[in-house]
Short mmCIF file of C-alpha atoms in Angstrom, two decimals:
data_model
loop_
_atom_site.label_atom_id
_atom_site.label_comp_id
_atom_site.label_asym_id
_atom_site.label_seq_id
_atom_site.Cartn_x
_atom_site.Cartn_y
_atom_site.Cartn_z
CA GLY A 1 8.64 56.59 -47.06
CA ILE A 2 11.10 56.46 -49.90
CA GLY A 3 11.52 52.68 -49.64
CA ILE A 4 7.89 52.13 -50.55
CA TYR A 5 8.18 54.66 -53.38
CA ILE A 6 11.20 52.82 -54.78
CA SER A 7 10.07 49.25 -54.10
CA ARG A 8 6.48 49.57 -55.31
CA PRO A 9 7.31 49.59 -59.07
CA ILE A 10 9.68 46.67 -58.56
CA SER A 11 7.12 44.78 -56.52
CA ASP A 12 4.26 45.53 -58.94
CA ALA A 13 6.34 44.48 -61.95
CA SER A 14 7.59 41.32 -60.26
CA VAL A 15 4.03 40.36 -59.31
CA ARG A 16 2.87 40.81 -62.93
CA VAL A 17 5.85 38.86 -64.30
CA LYS A 18 5.38 36.09 -61.73
CA LYS A 19 1.65 35.84 -62.59
CA LEU A 20 2.51 35.49 -66.28
CA ALA A 21 5.07 32.76 -65.49
CA GLU A 22 2.52 30.91 -63.34
CA ASP A 23 -0.16 31.23 -66.05
CA VAL A 24 2.27 29.95 -68.68
CA LYS A 25 3.21 27.02 -66.46
CA ALA A 26 -0.49 26.24 -65.85
CA GLY A 27 -1.19 26.46 -69.59
CA ASN A 28 -3.73 29.28 -69.36
CA ALA A 29 -1.65 32.36 -70.15
CA ASP A 30 -3.04 34.96 -72.56
CA LEU A 31 0.08 35.46 -74.66
CA SER A 32 -1.61 38.16 -76.75
CA VAL A 33 -1.60 40.67 -73.88
CA ASP A 34 1.62 42.45 -72.93
CA ILE A 35 2.53 43.29 -69.36
CA ALA A 36 2.35 47.07 -68.96
CA ALA A 37 5.79 48.63 -68.45
CA LYS A 38 5.22 51.65 -66.23
CA SER A 39 8.82 52.83 -66.18
CA LYS A 40 11.86 52.98 -68.43
CA ASP A 41 14.40 51.94 -65.78
CA GLU A 42 15.79 48.43 -65.30
CA VAL A 43 12.41 47.15 -64.14
CA GLY A 44 10.70 48.57 -67.22
CA GLN A 45 13.39 47.04 -69.41
CA LEU A 46 12.90 43.71 -67.65
CA VAL A 47 9.16 43.86 -68.28
CA GLY A 48 9.85 44.73 -71.93
CA SER A 49 12.19 41.74 -72.22
CA VAL A 50 9.59 39.48 -70.64
CA ASN A 51 7.05 40.75 -73.18
CA GLU A 52 9.45 39.95 -76.03
CA LEU A 53 10.02 36.50 -74.57
CA LYS A 54 6.27 35.98 -74.18
CA ASN A 55 5.69 36.99 -77.79
CA ALA A 56 8.38 34.55 -78.97
CA MET A 57 6.76 31.76 -76.93
CA GLY A 58 3.41 32.69 -78.47
CA GLY A 59 4.94 32.26 -81.92
CA ILE A 60 6.35 28.85 -81.03
CA ILE A 61 3.05 27.73 -79.55
CA GLY A 62 1.24 29.06 -82.63
CA ASP A 63 3.55 26.99 -84.86
CA ILE A 64 2.82 23.90 -82.77
CA ASN A 65 -0.92 24.56 -82.98
CA ASN A 66 -0.71 25.00 -86.75
CA ALA A 67 1.20 21.74 -87.09
CA SER A 68 -1.41 20.02 -84.93
CA ASP A 69 -4.27 21.45 -87.03
CA LYS A 70 -2.49 20.31 -90.17
CA LEU A 71 -2.11 16.85 -88.69
CA VAL A 72 -5.84 16.69 -87.91
CA ASP A 73 -6.67 17.86 -91.45
CA ASP A 74 -4.34 15.23 -92.91
CA ILE A 75 -5.97 12.49 -90.84
CA ASP A 76 -9.44 13.57 -92.00
CA SER A 77 -8.30 13.47 -95.62
CA LEU A 78 -6.92 9.99 -95.15
CA LYS A 79 -10.20 8.73 -93.71
CA GLY A 80 -12.04 9.88 -96.84
CA ALA A 81 -9.48 8.30 -99.17
CA ALA A 82 -9.68 4.98 -97.32
CA GLY A 83 -13.46 4.89 -97.73
CA LYS A 84 -13.23 5.49 -101.50
CA SER A 85 -10.70 2.87 -102.49
CA ALA A 86 -9.35 -0.28 -100.90
CA ASP A 87 -6.42 -0.13 -103.33
CA ASN A 88 -5.02 2.89 -101.46
CA VAL A 89 -4.50 0.97 -98.19
CA SER A 90 -0.72 0.68 -98.60
CA THR A 91 -0.40 4.37 -99.52
CA ILE A 92 -2.55 5.40 -96.56
CA SER A 93 -0.51 3.19 -94.24
CA ALA A 94 2.74 4.85 -95.34
CA THR A 95 1.21 8.30 -94.88
CA MET A 96 -0.03 7.36 -91.40
CA GLN A 97 3.50 6.34 -90.43
CA GLU A 98 4.78 9.74 -91.55
CA MET A 99 2.05 11.47 -89.58
CA SER A 100 2.93 9.40 -86.53
CA ALA A 101 6.53 10.57 -86.84
CA SER A 102 5.25 14.16 -87.13
CA SER A 103 3.14 13.65 -84.02
CA GLU A 104 6.19 12.40 -82.13
CA GLU A 105 8.14 15.45 -83.31
CA THR A 106 5.28 17.71 -82.18
CA SER A 107 5.24 15.97 -78.81
CA ALA A 108 9.00 16.39 -78.46
CA SER A 109 8.67 20.08 -79.40
CA THR A 110 5.96 20.56 -76.79
CA THR A 111 8.18 18.98 -74.13
CA GLN A 112 11.05 21.22 -75.19
CA VAL A 113 8.84 24.33 -75.03
CA SER A 114 7.70 23.32 -71.55
CA GLN A 115 11.31 22.93 -70.43
CA GLN A 116 12.23 26.27 -71.99
CA ILE A 117 9.34 27.97 -70.19
CA GLY A 118 10.61 26.53 -66.91
CA ASP A 119 14.12 27.80 -67.69
CA ILE A 120 12.71 31.21 -68.64
CA LYS A 121 10.75 31.39 -65.40
CA ASP A 122 13.90 30.59 -63.40
CA ARG A 123 15.87 33.25 -65.29
CA ILE A 124 13.14 35.83 -64.74
CA TYR A 125 13.14 35.15 -60.98
CA PHE A 126 16.93 35.43 -60.96
CA ILE A 127 16.84 38.77 -62.82
CA ILE A 128 14.10 40.12 -60.56
CA ASN A 129 16.17 39.19 -57.51
CA LEU A 130 19.26 40.87 -59.00
CA VAL A 131 17.33 44.06 -59.77
CA PHE A 132 15.77 44.09 -56.31
CA CYS A 133 19.10 43.50 -54.55
CA ASN A 134 20.75 46.22 -56.64
CA LYS A 135 18.05 48.70 -55.63
CA VAL A 136 18.33 47.75 -51.94
CA VAL A 137 22.13 48.17 -51.96
CA ARG A 138 21.78 51.58 -53.61
CA ILE A 139 19.24 52.69 -51.01
CA ILE A 140 21.41 51.53 -48.10
CA LEU A 141 24.53 53.18 -49.52
CA SER A 142 22.63 56.37 -50.26
CA GLU A 143 21.26 56.54 -46.72
CA HIS A 144 24.71 55.99 -45.21
CA LEU A 145 26.35 58.51 -47.53
CA ASN A 146 23.73 61.11 -46.67
CA SER A 147 24.23 60.53 -42.93
CA GLN A 148 28.03 60.60 -43.41
CA GLN A 149 28.41 57.68 -41.03
CA PRO A 150 30.78 54.87 -41.88
CA VAL A 151 29.18 51.89 -43.61
CA GLU A 152 29.40 48.75 -41.50
CA LEU A 153 29.21 45.53 -43.45
CA ALA A 154 28.15 42.43 -41.54
#
């Protein structure tokens, strides 16, 4: 009855949010596609917040990809310079050390993003549980108030 009517949007939204979190964790999430928010209540707001979070993660990942592409381009340029002149060996060596440091920074950033995604996933699950519990408590209280029977708490 009414429980299904109330829980379906919550369940549908939590399934979509959970799928996104799993896809992000597996590394195959399409961060260009928003999760459809079918309501404007707390669940819809949660989905909207998840979309904002997803878009922010997409920006971070895009920055990392750009840095990686730049690193590959820099390496290709260095290969050409090394072939043209043996005198540039010391300059190329210094540049390679800088690129190595950049690669380590990129690696550290990737690890940090992965940790943040895990934290985000945990926070999303926590929020979903809070929203669900809030809805359940409201339904139980509403049913007891309508029946005018005392509420017994276990």
